[in-house]
Tab-separated table of C-alpha atoms in Angstrom:
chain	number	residue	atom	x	y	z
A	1	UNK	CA	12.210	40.824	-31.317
A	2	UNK	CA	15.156	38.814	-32.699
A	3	UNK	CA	15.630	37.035	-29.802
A	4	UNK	CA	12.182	35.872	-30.450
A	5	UNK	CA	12.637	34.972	-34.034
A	6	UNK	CA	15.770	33.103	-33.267
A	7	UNK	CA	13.362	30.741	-30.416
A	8	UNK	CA	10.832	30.488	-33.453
A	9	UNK	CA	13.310	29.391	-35.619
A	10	UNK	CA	14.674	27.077	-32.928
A	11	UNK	CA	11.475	25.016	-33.085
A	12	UNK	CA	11.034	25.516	-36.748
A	13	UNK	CA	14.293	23.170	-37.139
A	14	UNK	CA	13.118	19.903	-38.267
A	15	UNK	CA	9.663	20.579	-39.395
A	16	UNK	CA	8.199	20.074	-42.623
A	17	UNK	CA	8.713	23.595	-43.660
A	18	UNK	CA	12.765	23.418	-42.790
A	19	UNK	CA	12.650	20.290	-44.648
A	20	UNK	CA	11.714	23.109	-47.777
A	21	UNK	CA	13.919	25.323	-47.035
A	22	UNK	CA	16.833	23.031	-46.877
A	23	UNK	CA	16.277	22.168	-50.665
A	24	UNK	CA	18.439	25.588	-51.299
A	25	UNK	CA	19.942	26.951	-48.325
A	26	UNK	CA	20.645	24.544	-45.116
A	27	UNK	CA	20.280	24.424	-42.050
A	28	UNK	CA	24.184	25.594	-40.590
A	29	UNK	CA	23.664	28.260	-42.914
A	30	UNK	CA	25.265	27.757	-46.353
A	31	UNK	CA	23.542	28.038	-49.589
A	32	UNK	CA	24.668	24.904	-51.801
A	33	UNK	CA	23.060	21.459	-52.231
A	34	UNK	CA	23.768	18.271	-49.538
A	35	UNK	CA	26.955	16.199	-49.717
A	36	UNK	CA	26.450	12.947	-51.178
A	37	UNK	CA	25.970	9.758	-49.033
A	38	UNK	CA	28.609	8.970	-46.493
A	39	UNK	CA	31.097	6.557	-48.399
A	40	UNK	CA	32.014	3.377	-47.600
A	41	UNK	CA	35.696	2.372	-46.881
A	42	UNK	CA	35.696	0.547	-50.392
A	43	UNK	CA	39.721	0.131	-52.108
A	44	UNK	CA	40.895	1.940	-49.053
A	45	UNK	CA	44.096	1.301	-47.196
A	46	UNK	CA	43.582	-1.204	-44.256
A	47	UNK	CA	45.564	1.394	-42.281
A	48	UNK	CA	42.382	3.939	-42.738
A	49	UNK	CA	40.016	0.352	-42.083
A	50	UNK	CA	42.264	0.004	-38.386
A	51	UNK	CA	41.775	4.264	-37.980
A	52	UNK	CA	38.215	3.806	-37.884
A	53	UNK	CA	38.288	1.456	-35.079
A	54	UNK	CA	40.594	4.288	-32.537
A	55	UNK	CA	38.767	5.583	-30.027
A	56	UNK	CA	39.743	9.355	-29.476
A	57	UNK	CA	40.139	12.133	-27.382
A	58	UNK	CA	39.146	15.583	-28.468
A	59	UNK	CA	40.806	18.631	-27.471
A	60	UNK	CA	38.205	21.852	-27.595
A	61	UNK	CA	39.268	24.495	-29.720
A	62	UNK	CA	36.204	26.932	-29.575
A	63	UNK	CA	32.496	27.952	-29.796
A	64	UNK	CA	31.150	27.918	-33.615
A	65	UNK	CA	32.913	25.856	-36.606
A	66	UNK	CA	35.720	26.472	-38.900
A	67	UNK	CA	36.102	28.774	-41.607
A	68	UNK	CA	38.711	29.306	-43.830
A	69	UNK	CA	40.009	25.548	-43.856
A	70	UNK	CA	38.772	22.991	-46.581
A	71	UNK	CA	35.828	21.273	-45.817
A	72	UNK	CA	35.922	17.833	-45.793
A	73	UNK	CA	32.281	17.070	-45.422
A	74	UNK	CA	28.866	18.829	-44.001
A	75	UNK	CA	25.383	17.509	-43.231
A	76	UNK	CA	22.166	19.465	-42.201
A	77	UNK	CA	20.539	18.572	-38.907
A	78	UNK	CA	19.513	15.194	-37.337
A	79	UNK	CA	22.234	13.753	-39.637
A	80	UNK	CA	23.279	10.799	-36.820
A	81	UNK	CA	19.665	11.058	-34.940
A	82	UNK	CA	16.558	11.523	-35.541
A	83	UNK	CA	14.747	14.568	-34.366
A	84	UNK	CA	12.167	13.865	-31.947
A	85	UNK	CA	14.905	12.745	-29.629
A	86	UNK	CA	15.784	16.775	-29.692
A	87	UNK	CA	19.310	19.034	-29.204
A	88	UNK	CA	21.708	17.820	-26.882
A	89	UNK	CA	24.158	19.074	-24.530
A	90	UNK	CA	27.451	19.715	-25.140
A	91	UNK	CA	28.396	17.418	-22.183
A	92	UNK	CA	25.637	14.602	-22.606
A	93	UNK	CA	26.853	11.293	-24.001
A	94	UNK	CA	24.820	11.303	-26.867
A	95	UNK	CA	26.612	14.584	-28.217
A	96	UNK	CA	30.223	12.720	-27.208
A	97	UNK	CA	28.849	9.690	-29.342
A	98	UNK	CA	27.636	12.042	-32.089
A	99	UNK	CA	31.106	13.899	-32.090
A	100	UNK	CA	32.866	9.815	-32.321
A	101	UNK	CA	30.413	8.684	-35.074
A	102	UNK	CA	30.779	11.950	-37.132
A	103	UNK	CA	34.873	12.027	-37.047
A	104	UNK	CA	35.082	8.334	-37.886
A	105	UNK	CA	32.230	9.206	-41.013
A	106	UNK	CA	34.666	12.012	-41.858
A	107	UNK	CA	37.698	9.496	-42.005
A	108	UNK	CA	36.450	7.015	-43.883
A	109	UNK	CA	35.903	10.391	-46.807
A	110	UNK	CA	39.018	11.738	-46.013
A	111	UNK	CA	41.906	10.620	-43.385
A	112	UNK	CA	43.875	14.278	-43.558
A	113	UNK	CA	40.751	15.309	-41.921
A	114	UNK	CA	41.833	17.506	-38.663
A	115	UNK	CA	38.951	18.634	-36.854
A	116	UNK	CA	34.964	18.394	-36.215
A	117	UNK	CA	32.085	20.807	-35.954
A	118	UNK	CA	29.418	18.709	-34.055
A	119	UNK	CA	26.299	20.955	-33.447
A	120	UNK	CA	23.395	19.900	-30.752
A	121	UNK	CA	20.770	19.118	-33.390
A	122	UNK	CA	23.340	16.211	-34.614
A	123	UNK	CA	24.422	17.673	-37.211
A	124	UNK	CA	28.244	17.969	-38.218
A	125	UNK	CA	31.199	19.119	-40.357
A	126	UNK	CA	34.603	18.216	-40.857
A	127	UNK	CA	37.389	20.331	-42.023
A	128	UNK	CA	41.345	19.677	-42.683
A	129	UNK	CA	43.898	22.000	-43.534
A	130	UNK	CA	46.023	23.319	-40.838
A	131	UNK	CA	44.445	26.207	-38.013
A	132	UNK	CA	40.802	26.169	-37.346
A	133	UNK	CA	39.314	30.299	-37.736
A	134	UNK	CA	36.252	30.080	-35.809
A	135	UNK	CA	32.805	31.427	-36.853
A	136	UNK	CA	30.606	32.041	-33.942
A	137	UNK	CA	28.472	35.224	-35.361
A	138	UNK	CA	25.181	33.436	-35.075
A	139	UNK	CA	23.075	32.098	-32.569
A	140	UNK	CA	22.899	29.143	-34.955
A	141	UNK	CA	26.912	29.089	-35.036
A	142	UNK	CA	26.669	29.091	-30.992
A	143	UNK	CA	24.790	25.466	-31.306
A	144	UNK	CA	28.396	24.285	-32.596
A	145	UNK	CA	31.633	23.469	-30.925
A	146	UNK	CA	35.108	23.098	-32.411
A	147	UNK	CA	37.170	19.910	-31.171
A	148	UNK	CA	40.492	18.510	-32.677
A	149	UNK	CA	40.678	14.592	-32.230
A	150	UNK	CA	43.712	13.071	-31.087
A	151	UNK	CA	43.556	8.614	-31.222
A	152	UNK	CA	43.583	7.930	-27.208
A	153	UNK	CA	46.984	6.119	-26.587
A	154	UNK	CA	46.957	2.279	-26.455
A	155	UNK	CA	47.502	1.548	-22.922
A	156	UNK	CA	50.585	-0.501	-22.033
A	157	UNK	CA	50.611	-4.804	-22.089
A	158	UNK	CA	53.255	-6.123	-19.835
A	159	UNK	CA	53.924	-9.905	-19.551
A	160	UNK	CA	54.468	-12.002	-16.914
A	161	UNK	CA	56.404	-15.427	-16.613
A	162	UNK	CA	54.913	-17.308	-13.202
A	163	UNK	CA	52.245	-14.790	-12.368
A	164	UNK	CA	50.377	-12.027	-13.164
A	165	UNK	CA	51.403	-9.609	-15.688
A	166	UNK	CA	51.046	-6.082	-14.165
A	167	UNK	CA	48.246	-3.511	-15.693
A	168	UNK	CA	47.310	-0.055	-15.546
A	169	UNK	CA	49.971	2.366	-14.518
A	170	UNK	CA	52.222	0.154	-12.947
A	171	UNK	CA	52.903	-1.424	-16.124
A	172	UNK	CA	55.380	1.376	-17.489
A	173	UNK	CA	57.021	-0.362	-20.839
A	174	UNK	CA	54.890	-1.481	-23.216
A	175	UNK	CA	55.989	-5.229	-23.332
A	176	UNK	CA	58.072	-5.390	-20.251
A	177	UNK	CA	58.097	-8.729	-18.108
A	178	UNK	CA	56.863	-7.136	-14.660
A	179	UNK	CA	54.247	-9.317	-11.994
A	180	UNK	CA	51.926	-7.828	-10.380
A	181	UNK	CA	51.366	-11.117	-9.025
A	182	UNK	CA	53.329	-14.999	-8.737
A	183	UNK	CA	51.412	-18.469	-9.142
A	184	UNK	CA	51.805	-20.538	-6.324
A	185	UNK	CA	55.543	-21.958	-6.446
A	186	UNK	CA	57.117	-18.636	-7.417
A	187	UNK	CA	58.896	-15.905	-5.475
A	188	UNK	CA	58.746	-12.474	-6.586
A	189	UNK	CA	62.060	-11.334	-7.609
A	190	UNK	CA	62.202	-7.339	-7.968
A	191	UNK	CA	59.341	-7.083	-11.183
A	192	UNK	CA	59.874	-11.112	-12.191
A	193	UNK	CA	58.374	-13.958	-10.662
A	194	UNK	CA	61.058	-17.027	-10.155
A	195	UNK	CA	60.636	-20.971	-9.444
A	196	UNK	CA	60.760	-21.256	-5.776
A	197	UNK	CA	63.611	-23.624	-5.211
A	198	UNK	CA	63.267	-26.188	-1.775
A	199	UNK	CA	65.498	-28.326	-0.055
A	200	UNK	CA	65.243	-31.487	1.475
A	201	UNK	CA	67.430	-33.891	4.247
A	202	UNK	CA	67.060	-37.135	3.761
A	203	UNK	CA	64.961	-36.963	0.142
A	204	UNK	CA	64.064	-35.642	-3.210
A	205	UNK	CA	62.947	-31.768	-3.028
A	206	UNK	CA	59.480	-30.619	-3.771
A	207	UNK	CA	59.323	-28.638	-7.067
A	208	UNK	CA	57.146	-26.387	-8.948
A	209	UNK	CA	53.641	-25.538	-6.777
A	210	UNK	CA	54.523	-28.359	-4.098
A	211	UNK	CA	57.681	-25.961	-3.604
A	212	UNK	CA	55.321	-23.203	-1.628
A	213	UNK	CA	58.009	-21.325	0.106
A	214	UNK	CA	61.070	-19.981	-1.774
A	215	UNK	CA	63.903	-22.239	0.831
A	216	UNK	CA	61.743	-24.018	2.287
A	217	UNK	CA	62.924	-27.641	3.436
A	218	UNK	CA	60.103	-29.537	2.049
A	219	UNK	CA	60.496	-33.003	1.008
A	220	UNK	CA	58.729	-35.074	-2.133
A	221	UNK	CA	59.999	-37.814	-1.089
A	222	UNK	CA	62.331	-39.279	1.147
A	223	UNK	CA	65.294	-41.907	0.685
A	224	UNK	CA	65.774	-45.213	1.779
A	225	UNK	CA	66.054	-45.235	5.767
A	226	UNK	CA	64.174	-42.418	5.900
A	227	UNK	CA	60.344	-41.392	6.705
C-alpha cells in the first residue's frame, strides 16, 4: 500500500493540487515558505563574476541531501525546467546541466557554498559548512544525490617560437616554450623550434623559409663568376 501511495504521489508532483500544497509545506519536504528570487551578481566581487563562468567537476558524496549544514538556498520542483519535460536520470545530460546551472545559482547567493542537492524533478539545494550528513529516509530523499563541486583545472597553454605550440598532455608547464610542430625554415631543437641556418659556395645563403633544410647548401644568390 505505501509503495502505491508513494507512485500516486509521484505523479501528483507538479499538478495543480501540489501547486496547493506547496503554499505551506514543499515539495523536498520542509514546512517553511520559498526562498526569494535567485539574486543577481549586483556589488559583487568580479572574482565571484569570473567563478560563475568555471566549469566544474563534481565528486559524489551520497544518495539524499544534506542535513545538519547551513543551507544556502532551496527551491521546490521544476525550479530549472519545466515539468512536462519530466524527472531525469541521474546520468542524463539534462540532470548534469541542472546540477551546473543550480551550483553557479547557488554562487552567485553565496560563494562559501560547498555542495549541491540536485533532485530528478529539477529541483535543488545548496548547503555550506564543512561535512555533508546525508538524509536518505524517504523515497522522496532517494530522488536526490549529494555532489561536492571542484572548478575543473585550466588546462595548460604552452608557446611556441617557429612552430606550433604543443597542446593537450604533452604540454606539461603551463607557459613553457615547447613545439609540437616547426614552420617551414625551422629545425626542431629538443622542445624549441630554431632558424634553419644554410650554406652556400660561391653565394649569399638562403635564409628564413628558403632555408628548408637545417645545413643545407642552398644558395640565394650567387657571386660574381658564378651561376
Amino acid at each position: 500500500v505505501m509503495g502505491f501511495v508513494s507512485a500516486v504521489a509521484f505523479m501528483f508532483r507538479g499538478s495543480m493540487a501540489a501547486q496547493l500544497i506547496r503554499q505551506e509545506v514543499n515539495d523536498h519536504g520542509e514546512a517553511q515558505t520559498q526562498s526569494p528570487p535567485f539574486p543577481i551578481l549586483q556589488g559583487r566581487p568580479e572574482a565571484l563574476v569570473q567563478l560563475a563562468k568555471f566549469e566544474f567537476d563534481y565528486d559524489f558524496v551520497g544518495v539524499g541531501h544534506c542535513t545538519g549544514n547551513t543551507k544556502v538556498y532551496h527551491t521546490h520542483a521544476w525550479a530549472l525546467a519545466p515539468s512536462s519535460g519530466g524527472n531525469k536520470g541521474f546520468e542524463t545530460a539534462e540532470y548534469k546541466k541542472w546540477r551546473e546551472e543550480a551550483y553557479k545559482k547557488c554562487l552567485q547567493k553565496d560563494p562559501q557554498t560547498e555542495y549541491v542537492s540536485m533532485w530528478i524533478d529539477a529541483g535543488f539545494r545548496c548547503y555550506k559548512g564543512g561535512r555533508c550528513t546525508l538524509r536518505s529516509t524517504t523515497n522522496n530523499d532517494k530522488w536526490a544525490r549529494t555532489w561536492k563541486p571542484k572548478p575543473k583545472p585550466k588546462p595548460k597553454v604552452c608557446q611556441c617560437s617557429g612552430g606550433a605550440a604543443a597542446t593537450g598532455a604533452a604540454c606539461t608547464s603551463n607557459g613553457a616554450n615547447i613545439c609540437n610542430s616547426c614552420s617551414t625554415g625551422h629545425h626542431k631543437s629538443g622542445t624549441s623550434c630554431k632558424g634553419n641556418a644554410c650554406t652556400c659556395n660561391g653565394g649569399a645563403a638562403a635564409t628564413g623559409a628558403a632555408c628548408t633544410s637545417n645545413g643545407a647548401n642552398i644558395c640565394n644568390s650567387c657571386s660574381t663568376g658564378h651561376h
